[in-house]
XYZ file of C-alpha atoms in Angstrom:
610
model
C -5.280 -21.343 -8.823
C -8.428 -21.466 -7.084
C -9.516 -18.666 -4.324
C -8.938 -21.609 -1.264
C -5.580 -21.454 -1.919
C -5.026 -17.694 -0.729
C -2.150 -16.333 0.392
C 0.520 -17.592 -0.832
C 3.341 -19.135 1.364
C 5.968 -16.851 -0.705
C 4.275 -13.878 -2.815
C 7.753 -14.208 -4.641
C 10.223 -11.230 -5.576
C 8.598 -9.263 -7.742
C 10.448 -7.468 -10.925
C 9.984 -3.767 -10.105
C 12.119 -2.302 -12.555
C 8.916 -0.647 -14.309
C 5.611 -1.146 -14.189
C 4.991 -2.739 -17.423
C 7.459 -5.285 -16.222
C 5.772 -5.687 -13.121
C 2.451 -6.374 -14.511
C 4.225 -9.230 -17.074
C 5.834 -10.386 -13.632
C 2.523 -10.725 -12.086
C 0.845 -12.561 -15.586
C 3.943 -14.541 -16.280
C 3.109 -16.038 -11.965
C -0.374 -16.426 -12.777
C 0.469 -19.026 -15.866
C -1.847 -21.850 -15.014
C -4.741 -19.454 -14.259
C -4.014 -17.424 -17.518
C -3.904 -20.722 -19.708
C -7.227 -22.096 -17.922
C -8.847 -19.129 -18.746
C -7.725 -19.275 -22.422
C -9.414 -22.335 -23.174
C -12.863 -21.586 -21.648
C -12.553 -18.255 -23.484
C -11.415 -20.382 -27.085
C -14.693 -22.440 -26.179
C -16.989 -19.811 -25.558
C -15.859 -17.645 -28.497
C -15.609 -20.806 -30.698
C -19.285 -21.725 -29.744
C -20.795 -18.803 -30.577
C -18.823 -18.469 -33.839
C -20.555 -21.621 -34.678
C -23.852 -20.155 -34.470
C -24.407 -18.373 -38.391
C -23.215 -21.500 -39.434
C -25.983 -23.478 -37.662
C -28.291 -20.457 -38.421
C -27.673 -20.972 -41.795
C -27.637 -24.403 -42.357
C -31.160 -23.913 -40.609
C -32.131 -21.225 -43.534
C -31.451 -23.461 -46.341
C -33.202 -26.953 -44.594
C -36.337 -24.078 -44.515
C -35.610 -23.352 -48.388
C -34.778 -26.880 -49.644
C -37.828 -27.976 -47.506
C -35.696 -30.712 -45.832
C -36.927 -31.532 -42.324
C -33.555 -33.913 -41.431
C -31.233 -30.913 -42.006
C -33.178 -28.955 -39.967
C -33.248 -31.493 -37.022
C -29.365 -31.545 -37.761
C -29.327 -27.729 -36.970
C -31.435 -27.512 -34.354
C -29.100 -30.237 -32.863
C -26.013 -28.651 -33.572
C -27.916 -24.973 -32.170
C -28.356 -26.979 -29.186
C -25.300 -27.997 -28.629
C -23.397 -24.673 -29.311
C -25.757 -23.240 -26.520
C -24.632 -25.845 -24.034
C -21.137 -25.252 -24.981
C -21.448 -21.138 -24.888
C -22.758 -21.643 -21.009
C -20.447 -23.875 -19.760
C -17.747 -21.873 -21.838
C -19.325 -18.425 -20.053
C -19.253 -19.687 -16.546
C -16.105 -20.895 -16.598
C -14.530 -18.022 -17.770
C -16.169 -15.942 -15.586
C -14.860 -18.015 -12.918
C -11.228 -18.264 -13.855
C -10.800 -14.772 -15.128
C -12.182 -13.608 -11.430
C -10.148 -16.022 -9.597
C -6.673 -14.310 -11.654
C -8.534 -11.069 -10.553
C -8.096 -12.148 -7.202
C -5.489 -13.670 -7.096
C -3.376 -11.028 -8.372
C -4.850 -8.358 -5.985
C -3.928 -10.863 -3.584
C -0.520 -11.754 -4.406
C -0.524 -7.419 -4.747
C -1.755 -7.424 -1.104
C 1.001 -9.543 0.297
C 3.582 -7.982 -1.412
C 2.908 -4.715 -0.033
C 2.154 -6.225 3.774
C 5.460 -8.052 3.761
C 7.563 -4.531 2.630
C 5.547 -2.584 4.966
C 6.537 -4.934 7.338
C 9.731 -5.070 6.860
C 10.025 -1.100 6.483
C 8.054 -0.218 9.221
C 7.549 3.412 10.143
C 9.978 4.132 7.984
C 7.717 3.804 4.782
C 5.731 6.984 5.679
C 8.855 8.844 5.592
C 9.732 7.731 2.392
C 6.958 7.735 0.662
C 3.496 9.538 1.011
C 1.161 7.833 3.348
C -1.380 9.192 0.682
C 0.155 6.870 -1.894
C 0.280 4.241 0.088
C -3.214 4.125 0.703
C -4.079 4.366 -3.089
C -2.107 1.984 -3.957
C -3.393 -0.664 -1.274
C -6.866 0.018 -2.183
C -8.040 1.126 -5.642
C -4.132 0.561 -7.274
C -4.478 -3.054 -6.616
C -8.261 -3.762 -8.113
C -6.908 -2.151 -11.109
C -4.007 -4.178 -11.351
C -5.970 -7.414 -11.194
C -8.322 -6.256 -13.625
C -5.449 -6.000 -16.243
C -4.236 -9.972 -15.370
C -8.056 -11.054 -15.722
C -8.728 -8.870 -19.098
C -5.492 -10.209 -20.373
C -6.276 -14.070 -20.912
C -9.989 -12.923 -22.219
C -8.279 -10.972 -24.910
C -5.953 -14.054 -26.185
C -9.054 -15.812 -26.116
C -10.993 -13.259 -27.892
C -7.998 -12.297 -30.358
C -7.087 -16.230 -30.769
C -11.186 -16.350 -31.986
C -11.427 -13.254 -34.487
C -8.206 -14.938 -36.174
C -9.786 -18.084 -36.624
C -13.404 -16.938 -37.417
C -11.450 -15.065 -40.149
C -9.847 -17.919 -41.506
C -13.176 -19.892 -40.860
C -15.088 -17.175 -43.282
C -12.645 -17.083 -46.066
C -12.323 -20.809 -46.581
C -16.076 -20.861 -45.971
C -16.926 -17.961 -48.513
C -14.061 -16.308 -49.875
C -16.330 -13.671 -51.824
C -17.531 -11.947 -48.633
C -15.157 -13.560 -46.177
C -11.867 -11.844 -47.669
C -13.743 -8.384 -47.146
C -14.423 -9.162 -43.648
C -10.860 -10.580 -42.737
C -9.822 -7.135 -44.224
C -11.775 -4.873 -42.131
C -11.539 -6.881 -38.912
C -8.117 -5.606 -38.047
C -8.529 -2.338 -39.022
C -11.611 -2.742 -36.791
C -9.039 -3.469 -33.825
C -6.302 -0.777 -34.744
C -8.510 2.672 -35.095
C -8.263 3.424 -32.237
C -4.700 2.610 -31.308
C -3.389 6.535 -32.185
C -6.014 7.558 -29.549
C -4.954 5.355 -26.499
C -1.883 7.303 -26.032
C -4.207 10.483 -25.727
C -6.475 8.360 -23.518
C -3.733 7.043 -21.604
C -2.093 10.366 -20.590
C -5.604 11.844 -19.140
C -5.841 8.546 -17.277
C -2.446 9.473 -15.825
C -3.396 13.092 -14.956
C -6.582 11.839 -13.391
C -4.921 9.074 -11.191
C -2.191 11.770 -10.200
C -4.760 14.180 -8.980
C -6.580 11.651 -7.297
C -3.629 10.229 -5.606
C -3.054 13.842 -4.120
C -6.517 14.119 -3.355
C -6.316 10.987 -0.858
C -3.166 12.208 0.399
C -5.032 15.833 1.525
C -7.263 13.493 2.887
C -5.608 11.203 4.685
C -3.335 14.112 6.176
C -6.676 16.191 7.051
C -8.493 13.442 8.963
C -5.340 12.353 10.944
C -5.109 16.217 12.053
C -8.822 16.694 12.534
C -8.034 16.853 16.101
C -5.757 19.631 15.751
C -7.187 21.179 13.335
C -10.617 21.666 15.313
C -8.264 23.138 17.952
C -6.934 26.064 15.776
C -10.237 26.589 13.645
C -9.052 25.132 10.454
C -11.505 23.069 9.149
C -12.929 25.444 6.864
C -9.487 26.529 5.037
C -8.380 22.316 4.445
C -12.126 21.617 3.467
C -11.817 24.125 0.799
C -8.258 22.634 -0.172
C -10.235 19.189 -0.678
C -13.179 21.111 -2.525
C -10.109 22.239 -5.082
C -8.529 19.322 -5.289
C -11.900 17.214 -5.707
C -12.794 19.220 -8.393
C -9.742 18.933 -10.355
C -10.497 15.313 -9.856
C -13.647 15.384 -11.170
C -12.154 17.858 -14.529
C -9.564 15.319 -14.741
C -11.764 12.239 -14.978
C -14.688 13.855 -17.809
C -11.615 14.512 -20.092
C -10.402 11.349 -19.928
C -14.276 9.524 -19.867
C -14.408 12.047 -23.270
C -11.706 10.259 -24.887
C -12.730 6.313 -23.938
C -16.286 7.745 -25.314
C -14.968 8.641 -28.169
C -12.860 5.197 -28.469
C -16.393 3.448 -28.138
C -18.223 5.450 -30.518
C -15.195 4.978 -32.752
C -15.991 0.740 -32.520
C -19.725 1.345 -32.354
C -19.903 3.606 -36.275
C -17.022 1.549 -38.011
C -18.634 -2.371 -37.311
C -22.139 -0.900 -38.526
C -20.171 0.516 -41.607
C -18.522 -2.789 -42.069
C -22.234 -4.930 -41.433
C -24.015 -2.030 -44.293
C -21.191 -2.653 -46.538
C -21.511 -6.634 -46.083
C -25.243 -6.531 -46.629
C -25.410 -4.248 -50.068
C -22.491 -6.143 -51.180
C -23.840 -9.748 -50.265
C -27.682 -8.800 -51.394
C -26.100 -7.871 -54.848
C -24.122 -11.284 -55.244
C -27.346 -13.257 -53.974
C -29.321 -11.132 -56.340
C -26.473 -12.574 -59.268
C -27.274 -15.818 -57.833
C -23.091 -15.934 -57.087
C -24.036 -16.886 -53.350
C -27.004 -18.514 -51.906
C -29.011 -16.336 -48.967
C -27.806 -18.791 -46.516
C -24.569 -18.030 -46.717
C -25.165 -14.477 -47.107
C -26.982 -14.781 -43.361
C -24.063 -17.189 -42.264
C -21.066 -14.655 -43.115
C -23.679 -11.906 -41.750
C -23.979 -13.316 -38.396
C -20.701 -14.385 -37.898
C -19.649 -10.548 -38.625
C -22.077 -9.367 -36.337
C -21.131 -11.490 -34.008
C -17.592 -10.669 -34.165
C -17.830 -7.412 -32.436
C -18.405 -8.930 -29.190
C -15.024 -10.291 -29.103
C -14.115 -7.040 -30.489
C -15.092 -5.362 -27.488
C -12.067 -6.907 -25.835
C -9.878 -4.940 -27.710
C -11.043 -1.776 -26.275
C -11.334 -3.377 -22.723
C -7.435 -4.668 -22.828
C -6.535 -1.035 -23.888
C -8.536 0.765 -20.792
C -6.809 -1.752 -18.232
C -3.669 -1.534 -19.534
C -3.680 2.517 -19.222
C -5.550 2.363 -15.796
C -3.205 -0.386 -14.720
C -0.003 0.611 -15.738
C 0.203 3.707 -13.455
C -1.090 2.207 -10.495
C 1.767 -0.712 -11.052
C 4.286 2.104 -11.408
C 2.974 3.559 -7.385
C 3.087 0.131 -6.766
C 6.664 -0.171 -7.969
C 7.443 2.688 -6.141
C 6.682 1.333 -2.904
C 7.404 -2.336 -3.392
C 11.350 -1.356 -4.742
C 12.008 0.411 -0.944
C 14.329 -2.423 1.315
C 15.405 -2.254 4.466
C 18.839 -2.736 3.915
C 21.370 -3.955 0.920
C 23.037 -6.408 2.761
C 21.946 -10.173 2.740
C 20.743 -11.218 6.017
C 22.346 -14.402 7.769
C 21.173 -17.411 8.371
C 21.579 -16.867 11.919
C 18.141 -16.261 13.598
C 19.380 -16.054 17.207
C 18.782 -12.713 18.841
C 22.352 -10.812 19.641
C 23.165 -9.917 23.323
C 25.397 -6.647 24.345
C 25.487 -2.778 23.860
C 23.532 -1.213 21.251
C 25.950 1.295 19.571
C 24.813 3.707 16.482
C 28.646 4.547 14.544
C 27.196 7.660 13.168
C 26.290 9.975 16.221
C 28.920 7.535 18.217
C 25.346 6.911 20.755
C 26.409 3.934 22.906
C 23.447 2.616 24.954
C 25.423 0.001 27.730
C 23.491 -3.474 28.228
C 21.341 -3.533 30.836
C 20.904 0.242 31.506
C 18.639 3.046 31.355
C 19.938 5.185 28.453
C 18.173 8.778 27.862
C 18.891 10.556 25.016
C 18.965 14.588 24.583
C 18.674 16.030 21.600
C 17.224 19.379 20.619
C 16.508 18.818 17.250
C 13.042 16.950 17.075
C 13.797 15.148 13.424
C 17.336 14.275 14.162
C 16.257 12.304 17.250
C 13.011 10.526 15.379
C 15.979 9.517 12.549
C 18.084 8.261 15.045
C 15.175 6.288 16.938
C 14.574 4.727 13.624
C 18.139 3.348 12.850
C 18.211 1.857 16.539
C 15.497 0.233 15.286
C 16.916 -1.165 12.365
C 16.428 1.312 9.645
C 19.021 1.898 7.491
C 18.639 4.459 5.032
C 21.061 5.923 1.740
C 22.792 9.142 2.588
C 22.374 11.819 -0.030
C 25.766 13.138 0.892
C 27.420 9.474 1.034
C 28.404 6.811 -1.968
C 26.694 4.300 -0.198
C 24.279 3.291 2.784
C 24.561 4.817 6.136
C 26.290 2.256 8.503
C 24.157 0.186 10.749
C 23.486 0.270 14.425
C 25.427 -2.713 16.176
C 23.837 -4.582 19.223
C 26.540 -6.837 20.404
C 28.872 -5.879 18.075
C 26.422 -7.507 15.181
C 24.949 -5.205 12.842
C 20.851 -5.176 12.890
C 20.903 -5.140 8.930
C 22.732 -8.028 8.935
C 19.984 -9.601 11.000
C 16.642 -11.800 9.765
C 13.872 -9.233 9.744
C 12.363 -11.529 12.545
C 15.237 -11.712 14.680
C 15.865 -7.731 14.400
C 12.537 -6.688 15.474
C 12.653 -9.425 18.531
C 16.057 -7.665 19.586
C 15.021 -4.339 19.191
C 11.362 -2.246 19.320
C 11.399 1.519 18.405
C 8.128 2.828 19.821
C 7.501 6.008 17.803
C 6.617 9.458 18.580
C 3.311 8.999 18.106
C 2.021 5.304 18.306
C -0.880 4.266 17.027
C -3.729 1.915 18.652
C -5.615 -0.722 16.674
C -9.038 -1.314 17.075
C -10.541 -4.240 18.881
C -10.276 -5.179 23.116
C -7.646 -3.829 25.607
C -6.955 -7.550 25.649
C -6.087 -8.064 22.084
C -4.229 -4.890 21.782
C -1.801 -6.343 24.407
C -2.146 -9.950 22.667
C 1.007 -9.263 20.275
C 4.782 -11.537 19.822
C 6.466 -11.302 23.003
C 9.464 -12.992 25.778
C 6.707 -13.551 28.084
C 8.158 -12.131 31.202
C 6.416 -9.524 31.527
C 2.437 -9.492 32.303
C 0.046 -7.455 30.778
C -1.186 -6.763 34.153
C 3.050 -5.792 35.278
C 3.037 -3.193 32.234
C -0.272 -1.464 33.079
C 1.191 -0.685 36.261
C 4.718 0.407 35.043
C 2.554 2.266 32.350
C 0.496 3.867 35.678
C -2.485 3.180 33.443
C -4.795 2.818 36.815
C -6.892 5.688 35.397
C -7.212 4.011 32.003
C -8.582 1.005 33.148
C -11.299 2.653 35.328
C -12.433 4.780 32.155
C -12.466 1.628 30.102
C -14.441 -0.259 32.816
C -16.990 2.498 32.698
C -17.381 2.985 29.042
C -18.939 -0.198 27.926
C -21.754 -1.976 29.102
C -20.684 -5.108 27.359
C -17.771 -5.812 28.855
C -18.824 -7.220 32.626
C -16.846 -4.373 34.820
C -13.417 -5.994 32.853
C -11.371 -3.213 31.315
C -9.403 -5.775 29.010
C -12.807 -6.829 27.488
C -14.011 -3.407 26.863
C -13.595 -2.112 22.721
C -10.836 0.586 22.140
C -12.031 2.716 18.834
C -9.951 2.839 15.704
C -6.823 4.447 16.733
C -7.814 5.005 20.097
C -9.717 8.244 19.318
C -11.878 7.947 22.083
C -9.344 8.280 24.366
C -7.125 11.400 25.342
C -3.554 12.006 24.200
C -1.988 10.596 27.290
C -4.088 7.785 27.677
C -3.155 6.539 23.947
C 0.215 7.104 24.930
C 0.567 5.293 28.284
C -1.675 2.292 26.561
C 1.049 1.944 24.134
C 3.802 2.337 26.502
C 2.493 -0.424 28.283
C 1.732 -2.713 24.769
C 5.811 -2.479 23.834
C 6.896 -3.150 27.689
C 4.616 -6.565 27.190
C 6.908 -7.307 24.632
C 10.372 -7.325 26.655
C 12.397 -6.920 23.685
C 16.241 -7.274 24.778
C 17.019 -3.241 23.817
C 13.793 -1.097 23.523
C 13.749 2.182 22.255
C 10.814 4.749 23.532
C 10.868 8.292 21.371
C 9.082 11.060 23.796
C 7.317 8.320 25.608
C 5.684 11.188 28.414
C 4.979 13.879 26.413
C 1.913 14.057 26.387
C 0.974 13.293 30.095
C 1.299 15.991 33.453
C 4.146 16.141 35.323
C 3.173 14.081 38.323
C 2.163 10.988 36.209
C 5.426 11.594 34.116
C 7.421 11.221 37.374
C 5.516 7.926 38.276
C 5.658 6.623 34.459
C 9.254 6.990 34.580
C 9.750 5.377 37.754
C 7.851 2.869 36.418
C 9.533 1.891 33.771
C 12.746 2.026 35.142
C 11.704 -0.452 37.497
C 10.173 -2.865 35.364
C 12.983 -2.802 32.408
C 15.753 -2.900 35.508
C 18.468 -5.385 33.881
C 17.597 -4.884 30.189
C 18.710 -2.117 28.071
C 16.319 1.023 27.335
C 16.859 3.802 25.284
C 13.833 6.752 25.433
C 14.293 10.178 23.740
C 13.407 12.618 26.432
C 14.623 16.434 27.315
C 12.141 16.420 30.745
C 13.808 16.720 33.768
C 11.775 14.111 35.360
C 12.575 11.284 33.238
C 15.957 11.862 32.765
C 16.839 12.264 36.640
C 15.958 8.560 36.670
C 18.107 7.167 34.088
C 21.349 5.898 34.541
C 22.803 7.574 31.999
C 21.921 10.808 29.502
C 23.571 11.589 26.565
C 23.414 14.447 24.451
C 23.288 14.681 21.141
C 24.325 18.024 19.468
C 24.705 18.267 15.425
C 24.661 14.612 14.976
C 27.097 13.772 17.335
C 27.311 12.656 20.974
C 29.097 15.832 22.624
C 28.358 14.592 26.010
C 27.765 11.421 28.274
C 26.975 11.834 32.162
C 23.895 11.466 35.014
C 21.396 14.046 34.649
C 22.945 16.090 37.550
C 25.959 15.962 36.298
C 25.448 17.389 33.034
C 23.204 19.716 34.117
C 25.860 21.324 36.464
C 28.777 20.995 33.577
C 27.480 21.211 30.453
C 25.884 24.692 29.030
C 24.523 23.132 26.218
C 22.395 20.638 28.176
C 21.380 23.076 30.635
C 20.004 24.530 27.306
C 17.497 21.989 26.192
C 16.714 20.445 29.170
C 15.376 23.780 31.147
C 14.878 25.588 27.896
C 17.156 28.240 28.685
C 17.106 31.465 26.074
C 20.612 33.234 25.142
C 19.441 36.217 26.764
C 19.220 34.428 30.486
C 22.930 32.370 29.682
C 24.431 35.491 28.996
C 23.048 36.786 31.894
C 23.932 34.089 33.856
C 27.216 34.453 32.843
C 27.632 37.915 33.646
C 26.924 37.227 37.462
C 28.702 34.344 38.073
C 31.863 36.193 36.691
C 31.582 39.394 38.676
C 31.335 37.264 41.409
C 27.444 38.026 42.545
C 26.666 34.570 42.274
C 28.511 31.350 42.927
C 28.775 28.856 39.448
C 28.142 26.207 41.612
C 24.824 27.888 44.086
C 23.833 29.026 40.226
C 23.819 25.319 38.623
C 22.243 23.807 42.166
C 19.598 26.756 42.058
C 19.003 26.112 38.182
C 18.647 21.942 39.410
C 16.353 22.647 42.002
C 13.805 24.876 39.211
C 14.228 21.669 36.686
C-alpha cells in the first residue's frame, strides 16, 4: 500500500467487539503492507547477522596470514553493508507507510460514523473523547500495525541466528540459544504492571482534554461570570494528575529497559569468560569465539523489538478500546434500502404524535429545553435505544417512509436539523455557503430571508483583503469574531441555501432582538413558502407567523392550533409562551370568575402584551 493511494474508497466494517480485535482487524487489512515489511526486516536483520561471521572469517585470514580469505571477507563485509541499507530504508519506508495507513484507514472510519451520527455523537459520547481519540488515539494505533511486522521480522531473525550459532558452534551457541528467550520473557510479569499505569495515565488524560475542550468552548461565558480562575485551577488538578500518572508509568518502562540493558551484558560477560577459557583449552579457535561474540552482541538490537511491541501494544490497546467505543455507535439497526430517492409528504414523529403537514410552517412549543433538542434530533433522523423500551425508539416517517430506513445520503437531503447552537467553519462567507444543496435558493435569497444586511456590512469592513466583497472576506474558526446573533443568522441562512424538502430549525432567533426576530421570521416564512418547516420556538413573534403551533407537554402533543388560538384556549400554552408564573394564573383565575374581568378581554389583553 503506498501513501498515493490514500483514502480508501471503502475503509471497510471494522470488528469492534474489543479492542484487541480491532487492532488484529486493522493488521489482518494491512496484509500486503505487513508481509512487505517482513521481508525487508528478514533482510536487514539477516544482513547484519552475517556480520561476526564475516568479522571472523576476517580474524582468522589475519592469523593464518592468508590475503585471499581476507579479500573474500572484505567482499562478503561489503556486501552485507549494501544489503543492511537497502534492507534499512525499505523498512523504514514500509513500516511508515502501515503507520499511515492505518491512522488513515482510523481517520475515515471515524469521519464516516461521525457523519453518519451527526450531532448526535456528542450526546453520546464525550466530545472530550472524541477528540483524543481523533488525534493522539489514532498515532498510537498505527504505531502498533508498524511495530508489529518489525517484530516478526526481528523475532523470525533471533530464531534463526539461534539456530545459525548452534550448528555453527554448538559449545557457545547452545548457551546463547538458552538465554535469548529468557532475554525476551523477563520482563513479561512486568507489562501487566506497565500496562495498567498506561491505562490510568491515558484515562486521566482523556479527562484532561475533555475539561479542556468544555472550558475553551465556554470561555465566552465563562469570562462573563468571572470563572476563569476556578476552571483554570480544575485544569491545574487535572494536569497534574496527568503528569503523576505518566512518571509512574515512565518508572515502570525504565525499569523494563534497565531490565534488557543488565541481563544482555550478563549474558555477553558470561559468553566471554566462558569462550576465553575454551580458546585458552584450544577447544575453539578466537575466531569463532569473536564470531559467536558479535553475533550475541548484535542480537540485542533485534531484542529491542521485544520491548517496543510490548509498549505499543499497552499504549495501543486502550486507545483502540475509545476507538471502539465510538466507532460501535449506528444510526439505526435497520438495513437501509436500496432506494435513494428522497420521500415526499408529512413528516410525522409516532412518539410525541408531532405531525408537521407538507408544505407548512410548523412551530413547535415545548417547555422543556432537552425534550425539544431530542425531538429535533429524531426529525432529523436520529434514532436512539430507549432505556425503558426492549428495543429502538420508532422512527420519524416523512411520507409515510421511515428516515432509518433511508440511505444516509438520501435522509440528510430530505431532512436538515439545524441545532441549537450551530457552529461556523472557518474559511470565506462564500465557502461557508458553498455546501450540497437543491439549488433553488441563492445565497444572495437566504442572506436576505436570514436579514443578514448588517452582517455583510461588518464583513465588508473587517478585511482589507477582500475588495469591499463580504463573501470574500475570512470568517474565524467558529465564527468567534462575530456576535451571538450574527453566528446565528449566518447559519440560518447556510441551511435555507440548502432547500432541503422538510427542515428543522431548533431556537433559530434566540439569540437576536426582538425587531430583527420579527423580520427573520417573516423572512423565512416567505422564502420556505410551499416546503415544510419545522423550528422550535416559544417567542411570540415567530410563532404568530406560522401556520400552525403545536405544543408539546410531557412528551406528547396536547395541543395543535394558530398561535392566537392557543393562546386564547389553552392555559398551558399561555404558560410557556408569555412565561406566566402560578401565582399570576391563579390570579387570573380568580378575576375572571368573580366576574371583574371578561375570559375573553383577559386572553385578548394577555395577546396584545405577547
Amino acid at each position: 500500500m503506498q501513501i498515493r493511494d490514500l483514502p480508501y474508497s471503502d475503509p471497510g466494517d471494522p470488528d469492534v467487539r474489543s479492542g484487541p480485535r480491532f487492532l488484529f482487524w486493522l493488521g489482518r487489512n494491512q496484509l500486503a503492507g505487513q508481509l512487505k515489511s517482513l521481508a525487508w526486516g528478514l533482510l536487514h536483520h539477516c544482513a547484519i547477522a552475517g556480520l561476526p561471521l564475516a568479522v571472523g572469517l576476517a580474524v582468522e585470514a589475519v592469523i593464518d596470514r592468508s590475503g585471499r580469505d581476507l579479500a573474500r571477507a572484505g567482499v562478503l563485509l561489503t556486501v552485507l553493508g549494501v544489503l543492511i541499507a537497502l534492507g534499512d530504508t525499505m523498512l523504514h519506508r514500509t513500516a511508515v507507510t502501515n503507520w499511515i495507513t492505518a491512522a488513515a484507514r482510523v481517520q475515515q472510519l471515524l469521519a464516516r460514523r461521525t457523519a453518519e451520527l451527526g450531532s448526535a455523537l456528542t450526546r453520546r459520547v464525550a466530545a472530550g473523547e472524541v477528540v483524543a481519540v481523533s488525534t493522539g488515539d489514532v498515532e498510537k494505533i498505527g504505531w502498533f500495525v508498524e511495530a508489529l511486522s518489525r517484530f516478526l521480522a526481528a523475532a523470525t531473525a533471533l530464531v534463526l541466528i539461534c539456530v545459525g550459532l548452534v550448528l555453527y558452534l554448538p559449545s557457545l551457541g547452545v548457551l546463547v540459544a538458552i538465554a535469548t528467550p529468557v532475554l525476551a520473557l523477563t520482563v513479561l510479569p512486568l507489562l501487566p504492571r506497565a500496562t495498567r499505569r498506561a491505562d490510568l495515565q491515558r484515562e486521566k488524560a482523556g479527562r484532561a482534554t475533555e475539561l479542556a475542550s468544555d472550558t475553551v468552548a465556554g470561555l465566552r461565558v465563562l469570562r462573563g461570570i468571572g470563572g476563569e480562575e476556578l476552571f483554570l485551577d480544575r485544569y491545574r488538578r487535572a494536569s497534574q494528575e496527568v503528569r503523576e500518572a505518566a512518571v509512574r508509568s515512565a518508572r515502570m518502562w525504565a525499569l523494563i529497559s534497565a531490565i534488557q540493558v543488565f541481563l544482555p551484558g550478563v549474558l555477553l560477560i558470561s559468553l566471554v569468560w566462558y569462550g576465553a577459557a575454551l580458546a585458552r583449552d584450544g577447544r575453539i579457535d578466537v575466531g569463532q569465539l569473536v564470531t559467536v561474540y558479535s553475533a550475541a552482541t548484535l542480537m540485542l538490537f533485534p531484542l529491542r523489538n521485544v520491548e517496543e511491541i510490548a509498549m505499543a501494544y499497552s499504549f495501543s490497546r486502550p486507545s483502540a478500546q475509545r476507538a471502539v467505543r465510538v466507532l460501535s455507535l449506528r444510526r439505526t439497526t435497520r438495513p437501509p434500502t436500496a432506494d435513494t430517492t428522497a420521500p415526499q409528504g408529512d413528516l410525522y414523529d409516532p412518539v410525541t404524535g408531532l405531525m408537521a403537514p407538507q408544505g407548512l410552517f410548523t412551530a413547535v412549543v415545548c417547555g422543556d429545553p432537552d425534550e425539544a433538542g431530542r425531538l429535533a434530533e429524531r426529525l432529523g433522523g436520529h434514532t436512539e435505544p430507549d432505556d425503558d423500551a426492549s428495543g429502538p425508539v420508532p422512527s420519524v416517517l416523512l411520507g409515510g417512509v421511515p428516515l432509518d430506513e433511508l440511505p444516509l445520503d438520501t435522509a440528510r437531503a430530505a431532512v436538515l436539523v439545524q441545532d441549537k447552537d450551530p457552529v461556523l467553519l472557518s474559511g470565506t462567507l462564500r465557502e461557508l455557503l458553498d455546501v450540497p444543496s437543491s439549488g433553488g435558493v441563492s445565497a444572495e435569497d437566504a442572506l436576505d430571508a436570514a436579514r443578514c444586511g448588517d452582517v455583510l456590512d461588518a464583513l465588508a469592513q473587517a478585511s482589507v483583503d477582500a475588495d469591499g466583497d463580504p463573501m470574500n472576506t475570512r470568517i474565524t474558526e467558529r465564527g468567534r469574531s462575530l456576535s451571538g446573533g450574527q453566528r446565528q443568522r449566518l447559519a440560518l441562512a447556510r441551511s435555507l441555501v440548502t432547500d432541503p424538502e422538510a427542515l428543522v430549525l431548533d431556537e433559530p432567533t434566540s439569540a437576536v432582538d426582538s425587531h430583527t426576530e420579527a423580520r427573520v421570521a417573516a423572512g423565512v416564512e416567505l422564502l420556505r413558502r410551499g416546503r415544510t418547516t419545522v423550528a422550535f420556538a416559544s417567542s411570540p413573534l415567530l410563532l404568530d407567523v406560522a401556520d400552525r403551533v403545536v405544543l408539546l407537554h410531557g412528551g406528547t402533543v396536547v395541543a395543535a392550533g394558530t398561535h392566537r388560538e392557543l393562546l386564547r384556549d389553552d392555559h398551558r400554552y399561555r404558560a410557556v409562551v408569555t412565561r406566566e408564573t402560578d401565582d399570576e394564573a391563579a390570579a387570573r383565575d380568580g378575576i375572571a370568575a368573580t366576574g371583574g374581568l371578561r375570559p375573553a378581554l383577559a386572553a385578548e389583553e394577555i395577546e396584545e402584551t405577547a
